[in-house]
Amino acid sequence: MEDKNQAGLFSEIRRVVIGLIVAFGIVTLFAGLVFYLIPTFFQSGGPGWSNVEGESISVYYLQEDLSDFNPRSYLSRVSEAEQAIATKLSLKESEIPDKIRIYVHKDLPALKQAIADRKSSSDRDVPLAVMDIIAGHEFRPVLVRLLTTFTWGKPSSEFLRLGLQYYFSDKLDNPHLRAAG
């Protein structure tokens, strides 16, 4: 009789342990799905975005929209410009954003749609330093604006902001903007 009770107790313990292992496996699988697979699929601003990563800059683009776009070349030009602008502004490395994410769009409607999609998304992976650029347009003024906003805060006047933007991006064709810079 005592052997039957011990066998029944051992069988009950084994059933509880197996149930706990199965429950833990299900929770682990669900957590992996929620915290790894879904964010990996949607991390770049939505499906379809390709990206090229640099040290402190990432370039995102839709390959089907920009078939002749060379992201590696663009990334190297932006990285060089970032270093040159940071040197001109006398910025410390700690003042420059850790990661700048640049979205390159084919035209203005695509840019507006991407911004609207990003703002309505529940994705919290988007860093604060985000630039949206139309392919073929100059990126330096936007980069200067981003760096000065992050380091010095928002300028007190639009004229001062434009002056700084054009002065540090070597676009000094307007004498009034030259004076503001």
Tab-separated table of N, CA and C in Angstrom:
chain	number	residue	atom	x	y	z
A	1	MET	N	0.826	-1.178	0.000
A	1	MET	CA	0.000	0.000	0.000
A	1	MET	C	0.878	1.253	0.000
A	2	GLU	N	1.926	1.172	0.817
A	2	GLU	CA	2.821	2.321	0.908
A	2	GLU	C	3.553	2.539	-0.418
A	3	ASP	N	3.866	1.469	-1.147
A	3	ASP	CA	4.521	1.579	-2.443
A	3	ASP	C	3.598	2.248	-3.460
A	4	LYS	N	2.282	1.923	-3.375
A	4	LYS	CA	1.321	2.551	-4.279
A	4	LYS	C	1.230	4.045	-4.018
A	5	ASN	N	1.242	4.465	-2.747
A	5	ASN	CA	1.184	5.894	-2.399
A	5	ASN	C	2.429	6.622	-2.890
A	6	GLN	N	3.602	5.998	-2.737
A	6	GLN	CA	4.833	6.626	-3.204
A	6	GLN	C	4.847	6.704	-4.728
A	7	ALA	N	4.380	5.671	-5.381
A	7	ALA	CA	4.318	5.677	-6.844
A	7	ALA	C	3.344	6.751	-7.320
A	8	GLY	N	2.214	6.891	-6.640
A	8	GLY	CA	1.228	7.912	-6.994
A	8	GLY	C	1.782	9.315	-6.756
A	9	LEU	N	2.514	9.500	-5.659
A	9	LEU	CA	3.130	10.789	-5.356
A	9	LEU	C	4.194	11.129	-6.394
A	10	PHE	N	5.023	10.131	-6.749
A	10	PHE	CA	6.050	10.361	-7.760
A	10	PHE	C	5.419	10.705	-9.109
A	11	SER	N	4.346	10.023	-9.456
A	11	SER	CA	3.641	10.285	-10.708
A	11	SER	C	3.036	11.694	-10.705
A	12	GLU	N	2.513	12.113	-9.574
A	12	GLU	CA	1.928	13.471	-9.457
A	12	GLU	C	3.012	14.536	-9.577
A	13	ILE	N	4.150	14.340	-8.948
A	13	ILE	CA	5.261	15.303	-9.031
A	13	ILE	C	5.766	15.388	-10.470
A	14	ARG	N	5.895	14.257	-11.126
A	14	ARG	CA	6.361	14.239	-12.509
A	14	ARG	C	5.377	14.991	-13.418
A	15	ARG	N	4.102	14.811	-13.215
A	15	ARG	CA	3.082	15.510	-14.007
A	15	ARG	C	3.149	17.022	-13.783
A	16	VAL	N	3.369	17.455	-12.554
A	16	VAL	CA	3.483	18.892	-12.245
A	16	VAL	C	4.736	19.479	-12.890
A	17	VAL	N	5.855	18.766	-12.796
A	17	VAL	CA	7.105	19.254	-13.386
A	17	VAL	C	6.972	19.352	-14.904
A	18	ILE	N	6.400	18.351	-15.538
A	18	ILE	CA	6.205	18.388	-16.991
A	18	ILE	C	5.265	19.531	-17.369
A	19	GLY	N	4.226	19.748	-16.604
A	19	GLY	CA	3.303	20.865	-16.859
A	19	GLY	C	3.990	22.212	-16.737
A	20	LEU	N	4.847	22.364	-15.731
A	20	LEU	CA	5.593	23.613	-15.567
A	20	LEU	C	6.568	23.839	-16.716
A	21	ILE	N	7.229	22.778	-17.166
A	21	ILE	CA	8.167	22.903	-18.283
A	21	ILE	C	7.431	23.301	-19.553
A	22	VAL	N	6.284	22.686	-19.811
A	22	VAL	CA	5.494	23.032	-20.998
A	22	VAL	C	5.002	24.480	-20.902
A	23	ALA	N	4.506	24.888	-19.743
A	23	ALA	CA	4.027	26.265	-19.563
A	23	ALA	C	5.175	27.264	-19.748
A	24	PHE	N	6.346	26.966	-19.189
A	24	PHE	CA	7.507	27.848	-19.344
A	24	PHE	C	7.927	27.933	-20.810
A	25	GLY	N	7.880	26.811	-21.521
A	25	GLY	CA	8.209	26.800	-22.947
A	25	GLY	C	7.250	27.659	-23.761
A	26	ILE	N	5.964	27.596	-23.456
A	26	ILE	CA	4.965	28.407	-24.163
A	26	ILE	C	5.188	29.887	-23.885
A	27	VAL	N	5.445	30.248	-22.642
A	27	VAL	CA	5.697	31.646	-22.285
A	27	VAL	C	6.966	32.143	-22.972
A	28	THR	N	8.004	31.325	-23.008
A	28	THR	CA	9.252	31.706	-23.670
A	28	THR	C	9.040	31.902	-25.167
A	29	LEU	N	8.305	31.022	-25.788
A	29	LEU	CA	8.008	31.139	-27.212
A	29	LEU	C	7.221	32.413	-27.499
A	30	PHE	N	6.223	32.707	-26.696
A	30	PHE	CA	5.418	33.913	-26.870
A	30	PHE	C	6.264	35.175	-26.652
A	31	ALA	N	7.114	35.166	-25.623
A	31	ALA	CA	7.979	36.324	-25.359
A	31	ALA	C	8.968	36.526	-26.502
A	32	GLY	N	9.519	35.453	-27.028
A	32	GLY	CA	10.428	35.574	-28.165
A	32	GLY	C	9.726	36.156	-29.378
A	33	LEU	N	8.503	35.760	-29.594
A	33	LEU	CA	7.727	36.283	-30.716
A	33	LEU	C	7.455	37.778	-30.543
A	34	VAL	N	7.018	38.159	-29.362
A	34	VAL	CA	6.660	39.552	-29.106
A	34	VAL	C	7.883	40.459	-29.039
A	35	PHE	N	8.938	40.033	-28.376
A	35	PHE	CA	10.076	40.914	-28.140
A	35	PHE	C	11.215	40.770	-29.149
A	36	TYR	N	11.189	39.737	-29.995
A	36	TYR	CA	12.282	39.584	-30.954
A	36	TYR	C	11.799	39.571	-32.403
A	37	LEU	N	10.912	38.658	-32.750
A	37	LEU	CA	10.527	38.519	-34.147
A	37	LEU	C	9.727	39.710	-34.678
A	38	ILE	N	8.740	40.157	-33.949
A	38	ILE	CA	7.916	41.278	-34.421
A	38	ILE	C	8.727	42.565	-34.502
A	39	PRO	N	9.510	42.969	-33.485
A	39	PRO	CA	10.321	44.184	-33.633
A	39	PRO	C	11.378	44.069	-34.724
A	40	THR	N	11.928	42.883	-34.949
A	40	THR	CA	12.919	42.716	-36.011
A	40	THR	C	12.290	42.962	-37.371
A	41	PHE	N	11.061	42.507	-37.551
A	41	PHE	CA	10.381	42.683	-38.829
A	41	PHE	C	10.015	44.140	-39.077
A	42	PHE	N	9.640	44.876	-38.036
A	42	PHE	CA	9.168	46.245	-38.198
A	42	PHE	C	10.158	47.304	-37.732
A	43	GLN	N	11.421	46.976	-37.509
A	43	GLN	CA	12.349	47.917	-36.902
A	43	GLN	C	12.737	49.086	-37.791
A	44	SER	N	12.678	48.984	-39.073
A	44	SER	CA	13.200	50.023	-39.946
A	44	SER	C	12.138	50.986	-40.447
A	45	GLY	N	11.042	51.111	-39.776
A	45	GLY	CA	10.013	52.038	-40.208
A	45	GLY	C	8.931	51.349	-41.011
A	46	GLY	N	8.956	50.064	-41.069
A	46	GLY	CA	7.949	49.317	-41.793
A	46	GLY	C	8.587	48.331	-42.739
A	47	PRO	N	7.785	47.422	-43.242
A	47	PRO	CA	8.329	46.433	-44.171
A	47	PRO	C	8.724	47.087	-45.492
A	48	GLY	N	9.755	46.570	-46.101
A	48	GLY	CA	10.207	47.087	-47.390
A	48	GLY	C	11.373	48.048	-47.303
A	49	TRP	N	11.667	48.593	-46.131
A	49	TRP	CA	12.777	49.538	-45.980
A	49	TRP	C	14.086	48.767	-45.928
A	50	SER	N	15.025	49.178	-46.762
A	50	SER	CA	16.385	48.636	-46.710
A	50	SER	C	17.239	49.647	-45.951
A	51	ASN	N	18.317	49.179	-45.362
A	51	ASN	CA	19.160	50.122	-44.639
A	51	ASN	C	20.630	49.777	-44.765
A	52	VAL	N	21.434	50.815	-44.572
A	52	VAL	CA	22.890	50.696	-44.536
A	52	VAL	C	23.317	51.363	-43.242
A	53	GLU	N	24.086	50.645	-42.441
A	53	GLU	CA	24.491	51.133	-41.130
A	53	GLU	C	25.931	51.638	-41.166
A	54	GLY	N	26.143	52.786	-40.542
A	54	GLY	CA	27.480	53.308	-40.330
A	54	GLY	C	27.757	53.343	-38.844
A	55	GLU	N	28.836	54.010	-38.461
A	55	GLU	CA	29.173	54.108	-37.043
A	55	GLU	C	28.092	54.818	-36.256
A	56	SER	N	27.716	55.995	-36.716
A	56	SER	CA	26.705	56.771	-35.995
A	56	SER	C	25.532	57.165	-36.870
A	57	ILE	N	25.517	56.716	-38.115
A	57	ILE	CA	24.458	57.095	-39.046
A	57	ILE	C	23.915	55.842	-39.722
A	58	SER	N	22.590	55.790	-39.862
A	58	SER	CA	21.931	54.729	-40.612
A	58	SER	C	21.115	55.375	-41.717
A	59	VAL	N	21.203	54.837	-42.915
A	59	VAL	CA	20.448	55.351	-44.054
A	59	VAL	C	19.387	54.318	-44.412
A	60	TYR	N	18.123	54.745	-44.430
A	60	TYR	CA	16.995	53.881	-44.776
A	60	TYR	C	16.387	54.375	-46.081
A	61	TYR	N	16.017	53.445	-46.942
A	61	TYR	CA	15.441	53.801	-48.236
A	61	TYR	C	14.581	52.640	-48.732
A	62	LEU	N	13.627	52.952	-49.590
A	62	LEU	CA	12.813	51.930	-50.232
A	62	LEU	C	13.457	51.608	-51.574
A	63	GLN	N	13.977	50.409	-51.692
A	63	GLN	CA	14.746	50.032	-52.869
A	63	GLN	C	13.914	50.098	-54.145
A	64	GLU	N	12.630	49.746	-54.077
A	64	GLU	CA	11.811	49.781	-55.292
A	64	GLU	C	11.529	51.215	-55.745
A	65	ASP	N	11.580	52.184	-54.837
A	65	ASP	CA	11.385	53.592	-55.206
A	65	ASP	C	12.669	54.234	-55.720
A	66	LEU	N	13.805	53.808	-55.200
A	66	LEU	CA	15.089	54.434	-55.526
A	66	LEU	C	16.044	53.389	-56.100
A	67	SER	N	15.768	52.939	-57.304
A	67	SER	CA	16.563	51.855	-57.886
A	67	SER	C	17.994	52.282	-58.213
A	68	ASP	N	18.215	53.566	-58.552
A	68	ASP	CA	19.560	54.025	-58.898
A	68	ASP	C	20.287	54.676	-57.716
A	69	PHE	N	19.753	54.566	-56.531
A	69	PHE	CA	20.327	55.151	-55.318
A	69	PHE	C	21.476	54.284	-54.826
A	70	ASN	N	22.624	54.910	-54.511
A	70	ASN	CA	23.779	54.193	-53.988
A	70	ASN	C	23.900	54.518	-52.489
A	71	PRO	N	23.382	53.665	-51.618
A	71	PRO	CA	23.347	53.985	-50.184
A	71	PRO	C	24.720	54.053	-49.521
A	72	ARG	N	25.669	53.241	-49.953
A	72	ARG	CA	27.014	53.260	-49.353
A	72	ARG	C	27.710	54.588	-49.623
A	73	SER	N	27.612	55.064	-50.840
A	73	SER	CA	28.206	56.351	-51.199
A	73	SER	C	27.533	57.485	-50.421
A	74	TYR	N	26.212	57.417	-50.333
A	74	TYR	CA	25.452	58.437	-49.607
A	74	TYR	C	25.846	58.440	-48.128
A	75	LEU	N	25.966	57.253	-47.548
A	75	LEU	CA	26.362	57.135	-46.141
A	75	LEU	C	27.738	57.726	-45.908
A	76	SER	N	28.682	57.465	-46.788
A	76	SER	CA	30.031	58.018	-46.596
A	76	SER	C	30.021	59.539	-46.733
A	77	ARG	N	29.249	60.089	-47.680
A	77	ARG	CA	29.166	61.554	-47.820
A	77	ARG	C	28.541	62.189	-46.586
A	78	VAL	N	27.482	61.584	-46.061
A	78	VAL	CA	26.826	62.132	-44.867
A	78	VAL	C	27.745	62.024	-43.658
A	79	SER	N	28.467	60.918	-43.523
A	79	SER	CA	29.385	60.752	-42.389
A	79	SER	C	30.511	61.787	-42.430
A	80	GLU	N	31.058	62.014	-43.620
A	80	GLU	CA	32.099	63.043	-43.760
A	80	GLU	C	31.543	64.427	-43.433
A	81	ALA	N	30.344	64.710	-43.910
A	81	ALA	CA	29.718	66.010	-43.637
A	81	ALA	C	29.441	66.171	-42.148
A	82	GLU	N	29.021	65.098	-41.483
A	82	GLU	CA	28.759	65.172	-40.043
A	82	GLU	C	30.036	65.540	-39.291
A	83	GLN	N	31.147	64.907	-39.641
A	83	GLN	CA	32.417	65.203	-38.982
A	83	GLN	C	32.858	66.637	-39.256
A	84	ALA	N	32.713	67.089	-40.503
A	84	ALA	CA	33.108	68.451	-40.852
A	84	ALA	C	32.251	69.483	-40.120
A	85	ILE	N	30.962	69.264	-40.070
A	85	ILE	CA	30.056	70.199	-39.390
A	85	ILE	C	30.330	70.204	-37.891
A	86	ALA	N	30.533	69.019	-37.307
A	86	ALA	CA	30.832	68.945	-35.868
A	86	ALA	C	32.126	69.672	-35.550
A	87	THR	N	33.107	69.589	-36.439
A	87	THR	CA	34.366	70.312	-36.240
A	87	THR	C	34.140	71.810	-36.323
A	88	LYS	N	33.377	72.258	-37.340
A	88	LYS	CA	33.085	73.691	-37.476
A	88	LYS	C	32.309	74.232	-36.283
A	89	LEU	N	31.403	73.422	-35.755
A	89	LEU	CA	30.594	73.852	-34.611
A	89	LEU	C	31.324	73.678	-33.282
A	90	SER	N	32.497	73.085	-33.307
A	90	SER	CA	33.282	72.785	-32.099
A	90	SER	C	32.484	71.940	-31.113
A	91	LEU	N	31.861	70.902	-31.644
A	91	LEU	CA	31.052	70.019	-30.813
A	91	LEU	C	31.907	68.929	-30.206
A	92	LYS	N	31.624	68.616	-28.957
A	92	LYS	CA	32.271	67.476	-28.323
A	92	LYS	C	31.558	66.215	-28.804
A	93	GLU	N	32.246	65.101	-28.736
A	93	GLU	CA	31.641	63.850	-29.191
A	93	GLU	C	30.414	63.485	-28.365
A	94	SER	N	30.401	63.879	-27.105
A	94	SER	CA	29.254	63.574	-26.251
A	94	SER	C	28.027	64.406	-26.615
A	95	GLU	N	28.211	65.509	-27.342
A	95	GLU	CA	27.085	66.360	-27.725
A	95	GLU	C	26.407	65.897	-29.018
A	96	ILE	N	27.095	65.088	-29.798
A	96	ILE	CA	26.544	64.590	-31.055
A	96	ILE	C	25.637	63.400	-30.747
A	97	PRO	N	24.472	63.316	-31.384
A	97	PRO	CA	23.589	62.166	-31.133
A	97	PRO	C	24.299	60.844	-31.430
A	98	ASP	N	24.011	59.842	-30.605
A	98	ASP	CA	24.644	58.533	-30.769
A	98	ASP	C	24.312	57.899	-32.108
A	99	LYS	N	23.074	58.012	-32.514
A	99	LYS	CA	22.638	57.392	-33.761
A	99	LYS	C	21.717	58.351	-34.504
A	100	ILE	N	22.062	58.645	-35.733
A	100	ILE	CA	21.226	59.475	-36.599
A	100	ILE	C	20.621	58.551	-37.648
A	101	ARG	N	19.323	58.589	-37.775
A	101	ARG	CA	18.623	57.760	-38.748
A	101	ARG	C	18.133	58.669	-39.869
A	102	ILE	N	18.568	58.368	-41.098
A	102	ILE	CA	18.204	59.176	-42.264
A	102	ILE	C	17.294	58.353	-43.166
A	103	TYR	N	16.103	58.879	-43.445
A	103	TYR	CA	15.179	58.250	-44.372
A	103	TYR	C	15.248	59.010	-45.689
A	104	VAL	N	15.560	58.318	-46.777
A	104	VAL	CA	15.654	58.929	-48.095
A	104	VAL	C	14.402	58.542	-48.879
A	105	HIS	N	13.724	59.555	-49.426
A	105	HIS	CA	12.445	59.350	-50.125
A	105	HIS	C	12.562	59.785	-51.582
A	106	LYS	N	11.686	59.250	-52.417
A	106	LYS	CA	11.740	59.584	-53.845
A	106	LYS	C	11.160	60.955	-54.146
A	107	ASP	N	10.163	61.406	-53.386
A	107	ASP	CA	9.549	62.705	-53.638
A	107	ASP	C	8.847	63.197	-52.368
A	108	LEU	N	8.281	64.393	-52.452
A	108	LEU	CA	7.641	65.014	-51.287
A	108	LEU	C	6.431	64.223	-50.780
A	109	PRO	N	5.523	63.736	-51.641
A	109	PRO	CA	4.408	62.933	-51.112
A	109	PRO	C	4.874	61.673	-50.375
A	110	ALA	N	5.933	61.022	-50.870
A	110	ALA	CA	6.458	59.837	-50.180
A	110	ALA	C	7.035	60.219	-48.818
A	111	LEU	N	7.705	61.368	-48.759
A	111	LEU	CA	8.257	61.854	-47.496
A	111	LEU	C	7.138	62.122	-46.496
A	112	LYS	N	6.093	62.822	-46.932
A	112	LYS	CA	4.967	63.126	-46.033
A	112	LYS	C	4.276	61.856	-45.550
A	113	GLN	N	4.096	60.896	-46.442
A	113	GLN	CA	3.445	59.644	-46.066
A	113	GLN	C	4.280	58.867	-45.059
A	114	ALA	N	5.595	58.824	-45.257
A	114	ALA	CA	6.474	58.103	-44.331
A	114	ALA	C	6.459	58.733	-42.945
A	115	ILE	N	6.456	60.064	-42.897
A	115	ILE	CA	6.407	60.744	-41.600
A	115	ILE	C	5.083	60.454	-40.910
A	116	ALA	N	3.987	60.513	-41.664
A	116	ALA	CA	2.667	60.230	-41.081
A	116	ALA	C	2.601	58.787	-40.579
A	117	ASP	N	3.130	57.849	-41.342
A	117	ASP	CA	3.133	56.444	-40.915
A	117	ASP	C	3.969	56.250	-39.660
A	118	ARG	N	5.116	56.920	-39.603
A	118	ARG	CA	5.994	56.793	-38.443
A	118	ARG	C	5.353	57.388	-37.195
A	119	LYS	N	4.671	58.520	-37.348
A	119	LYS	CA	4.035	59.150	-36.192
A	119	LYS	C	2.843	58.348	-35.694
A	120	SER	N	2.132	57.682	-36.589
A	120	SER	CA	0.959	56.914	-36.171
A	120	SER	C	1.334	55.508	-35.714
A	121	SER	N	2.593	55.111	-35.897
A	121	SER	CA	3.040	53.783	-35.515
A	121	SER	C	3.220	53.691	-34.005
A	122	SER	N	3.044	52.492	-33.489
A	122	SER	CA	3.283	52.270	-32.054
A	122	SER	C	4.725	51.863	-31.799
A	123	ASP	N	5.563	51.859	-32.842
A	123	ASP	CA	6.972	51.472	-32.718
A	123	ASP	C	7.721	52.504	-31.892
A	124	ARG	N	8.376	52.079	-30.858
A	124	ARG	CA	9.128	52.971	-29.969
A	124	ARG	C	10.623	52.893	-30.223
A	125	ASP	N	11.026	52.220	-31.315
A	125	ASP	CA	12.440	52.014	-31.605
A	125	ASP	C	13.060	53.195	-32.351
A	126	VAL	N	12.257	54.175	-32.763
A	126	VAL	CA	12.759	55.286	-33.563
A	126	VAL	C	13.529	56.245	-32.658
A	127	PRO	N	14.798	56.512	-32.973
A	127	PRO	CA	15.578	57.437	-32.145
A	127	PRO	C	15.120	58.877	-32.361
A	128	LEU	N	15.579	59.771	-31.496
A	128	LEU	CA	15.189	61.168	-31.610
A	128	LEU	C	15.825	61.848	-32.810
A	129	ALA	N	17.026	61.454	-33.194
A	129	ALA	CA	17.745	62.096	-34.292
A	129	ALA	C	17.336	61.447	-35.613
A	130	VAL	N	16.271	61.965	-36.205
A	130	VAL	CA	15.750	61.426	-37.454
A	130	VAL	C	15.715	62.536	-38.489
A	131	MET	N	16.223	62.214	-39.684
A	131	MET	CA	16.180	63.156	-40.805
A	131	MET	C	15.410	62.504	-41.950
A	132	ASP	N	14.572	63.287	-42.602
A	132	ASP	CA	13.883	62.830	-43.802
A	132	ASP	C	14.354	63.691	-44.956
A	133	ILE	N	14.910	63.061	-45.981
A	133	ILE	CA	15.500	63.755	-47.117
A	133	ILE	C	14.890	63.210	-48.402
A	134	ILE	N	14.651	64.102	-49.358
A	134	ILE	CA	14.230	63.676	-50.691
A	134	ILE	C	15.500	63.397	-51.488
A	135	ALA	N	15.521	62.266	-52.183
A	135	ALA	CA	16.700	61.869	-52.954
A	135	ALA	C	17.060	62.964	-53.953
A	136	GLY	N	18.341	63.288	-54.005
A	136	GLY	CA	18.822	64.315	-54.922
A	136	GLY	C	18.867	65.704	-54.314
A	137	HIS	N	18.248	65.905	-53.165
A	137	HIS	CA	18.285	67.204	-52.492
A	137	HIS	C	19.460	67.261	-51.530
A	138	GLU	N	19.881	68.471	-51.219
A	138	GLU	CA	21.020	68.695	-50.329
A	138	GLU	C	20.664	68.279	-48.901
A	139	PHE	N	21.527	67.495	-48.281
A	139	PHE	CA	21.285	67.025	-46.922
A	139	PHE	C	21.986	67.883	-45.874
A	140	ARG	N	22.987	68.675	-46.260
A	140	ARG	CA	23.773	69.434	-45.273
A	140	ARG	C	22.936	70.407	-44.434
A	141	PRO	N	22.061	71.217	-45.022
A	141	PRO	CA	21.277	72.128	-44.167
A	141	PRO	C	20.438	71.394	-43.124
A	142	VAL	N	19.864	70.252	-43.505
A	142	VAL	CA	19.057	69.488	-42.552
A	142	VAL	C	19.949	68.876	-41.476
A	143	LEU	N	21.127	68.421	-41.862
A	143	LEU	CA	22.078	67.861	-40.900
A	143	LEU	C	22.558	68.935	-39.920
A	144	VAL	N	22.829	70.127	-40.429
A	144	VAL	CA	23.228	71.230	-39.548
A	144	VAL	C	22.098	71.553	-38.576
A	145	ARG	N	20.890	71.599	-39.089
A	145	ARG	CA	19.739	71.902	-38.225
A	145	ARG	C	19.598	70.854	-37.129
A	146	LEU	N	19.749	69.581	-37.494
A	146	LEU	CA	19.637	68.510	-36.513
A	146	LEU	C	20.727	68.620	-35.450
A	147	LEU	N	21.973	68.819	-35.877
A	147	LEU	CA	23.084	68.898	-34.912
A	147	LEU	C	22.987	70.122	-34.013
A	148	THR	N	22.618	71.278	-34.578
A	148	THR	CA	22.509	72.478	-33.740
A	148	THR	C	21.326	72.377	-32.785
A	149	THR	N	20.244	71.772	-33.222
A	149	THR	CA	19.096	71.605	-32.326
A	149	THR	C	19.453	70.674	-31.172
A	150	PHE	N	20.180	69.608	-31.455
A	150	PHE	CA	20.555	68.668	-30.394
A	150	PHE	C	21.568	69.253	-29.430
A	151	THR	N	22.461	70.108	-29.903
A	151	THR	CA	23.512	70.614	-29.023
A	151	THR	C	23.146	71.926	-28.363
A	152	TRP	N	22.561	72.852	-29.100
A	152	TRP	CA	22.297	74.178	-28.569
A	152	TRP	C	20.838	74.423	-28.250
A	153	GLY	N	19.967	73.532	-28.652
A	153	GLY	CA	18.539	73.745	-28.462
A	153	GLY	C	17.966	74.519	-29.646
A	154	LYS	N	16.706	74.820	-29.559
A	154	LYS	CA	16.031	75.518	-30.650
A	154	LYS	C	16.462	76.987	-30.658
A	155	PRO	N	16.887	77.515	-31.844
A	155	PRO	CA	17.294	78.922	-31.910
A	155	PRO	C	16.113	79.850	-31.613
A	156	SER	N	16.450	81.054	-31.162
A	156	SER	CA	15.401	82.000	-30.772
A	156	SER	C	14.703	82.622	-31.971
A	157	SER	N	15.313	82.568	-33.150
A	157	SER	CA	14.642	83.141	-34.326
A	157	SER	C	14.867	82.260	-35.544
A	158	GLU	N	13.921	82.292	-36.444
A	158	GLU	CA	14.019	81.532	-37.687
A	158	GLU	C	15.159	82.063	-38.552
A	159	PHE	N	15.376	83.364	-38.532
A	159	PHE	CA	16.450	83.973	-39.308
A	159	PHE	C	17.812	83.474	-38.832
A	160	LEU	N	17.983	83.379	-37.515
A	160	LEU	CA	19.226	82.851	-36.955
A	160	LEU	C	19.408	81.381	-37.329
A	161	ARG	N	18.332	80.605	-37.244
A	161	ARG	CA	18.402	79.187	-37.595
A	161	ARG	C	18.810	79.014	-39.054
A	162	LEU	N	18.184	79.769	-39.951
A	162	LEU	CA	18.538	79.686	-41.370
A	162	LEU	C	19.971	80.139	-41.610
A	163	GLY	N	20.392	81.181	-40.922
A	163	GLY	CA	21.761	81.648	-41.071
A	163	GLY	C	22.760	80.594	-40.654
A	164	LEU	N	22.537	79.976	-39.506
A	164	LEU	CA	23.429	78.911	-39.046
A	164	LEU	C	23.403	77.731	-40.008
A	165	GLN	N	22.215	77.393	-40.453
A	165	GLN	CA	22.046	76.261	-41.347
A	165	GLN	C	22.838	76.459	-42.637
A	166	TYR	N	22.734	77.627	-43.238
A	166	TYR	CA	23.424	77.869	-44.499
A	166	TYR	C	24.906	78.199	-44.307
A	167	TYR	N	25.250	78.812	-43.208
A	167	TYR	CA	26.654	79.121	-42.944
A	167	TYR	C	27.465	77.851	-42.767
A	168	PHE	N	26.958	76.927	-41.941
A	168	PHE	CA	27.705	75.705	-41.659
A	168	PHE	C	27.598	74.661	-42.765
A	169	SER	N	26.685	74.861	-43.701
A	169	SER	CA	26.615	73.931	-44.823
A	169	SER	C	27.235	74.530	-46.081
A	170	ASP	N	27.986	75.609	-45.926
A	170	ASP	CA	28.715	76.266	-47.022
A	170	ASP	C	27.807	76.724	-48.152
A	171	LYS	N	26.633	77.203	-47.819
A	171	LYS	CA	25.697	77.734	-48.812
A	171	LYS	C	25.479	79.218	-48.513
A	172	LEU	N	26.466	80.041	-48.857
A	172	LEU	CA	26.418	81.456	-48.490
A	172	LEU	C	26.183	82.349	-49.709
A	173	ASP	N	25.112	82.114	-50.429
A	173	ASP	CA	24.832	82.930	-51.598
A	173	ASP	C	23.956	84.146	-51.270
A	174	ASN	N	23.332	84.166	-50.124
A	174	ASN	CA	22.476	85.273	-49.725
A	174	ASN	C	23.209	86.092	-48.652
A	175	PRO	N	23.475	87.403	-48.888
A	175	PRO	CA	24.245	88.177	-47.906
A	175	PRO	C	23.547	88.314	-46.567
A	176	HIS	N	22.206	88.318	-46.549
A	176	HIS	CA	21.503	88.432	-45.271
A	176	HIS	C	21.691	87.166	-44.423
A	177	LEU	N	21.680	86.018	-45.077
A	177	LEU	CA	21.918	84.777	-44.349
A	177	LEU	C	23.366	84.702	-43.879
A	178	ARG	N	24.282	85.258	-44.647
A	178	ARG	CA	25.680	85.302	-44.246
A	178	ARG	C	25.823	86.115	-42.962
A	179	ALA	N	25.120	87.230	-42.866
A	179	ALA	CA	25.169	88.071	-41.666
A	179	ALA	C	24.549	87.365	-40.476
A	180	ALA	N	23.471	86.620	-40.705
A	180	ALA	CA	22.818	85.905	-39.606
A	180	ALA	C	23.738	84.809	-39.071
A	181	GLY	N	24.459	84.149	-39.971
A	181	GLY	CA	25.376	83.080	-39.545
A	181	GLY	C	26.506	83.639	-38.721
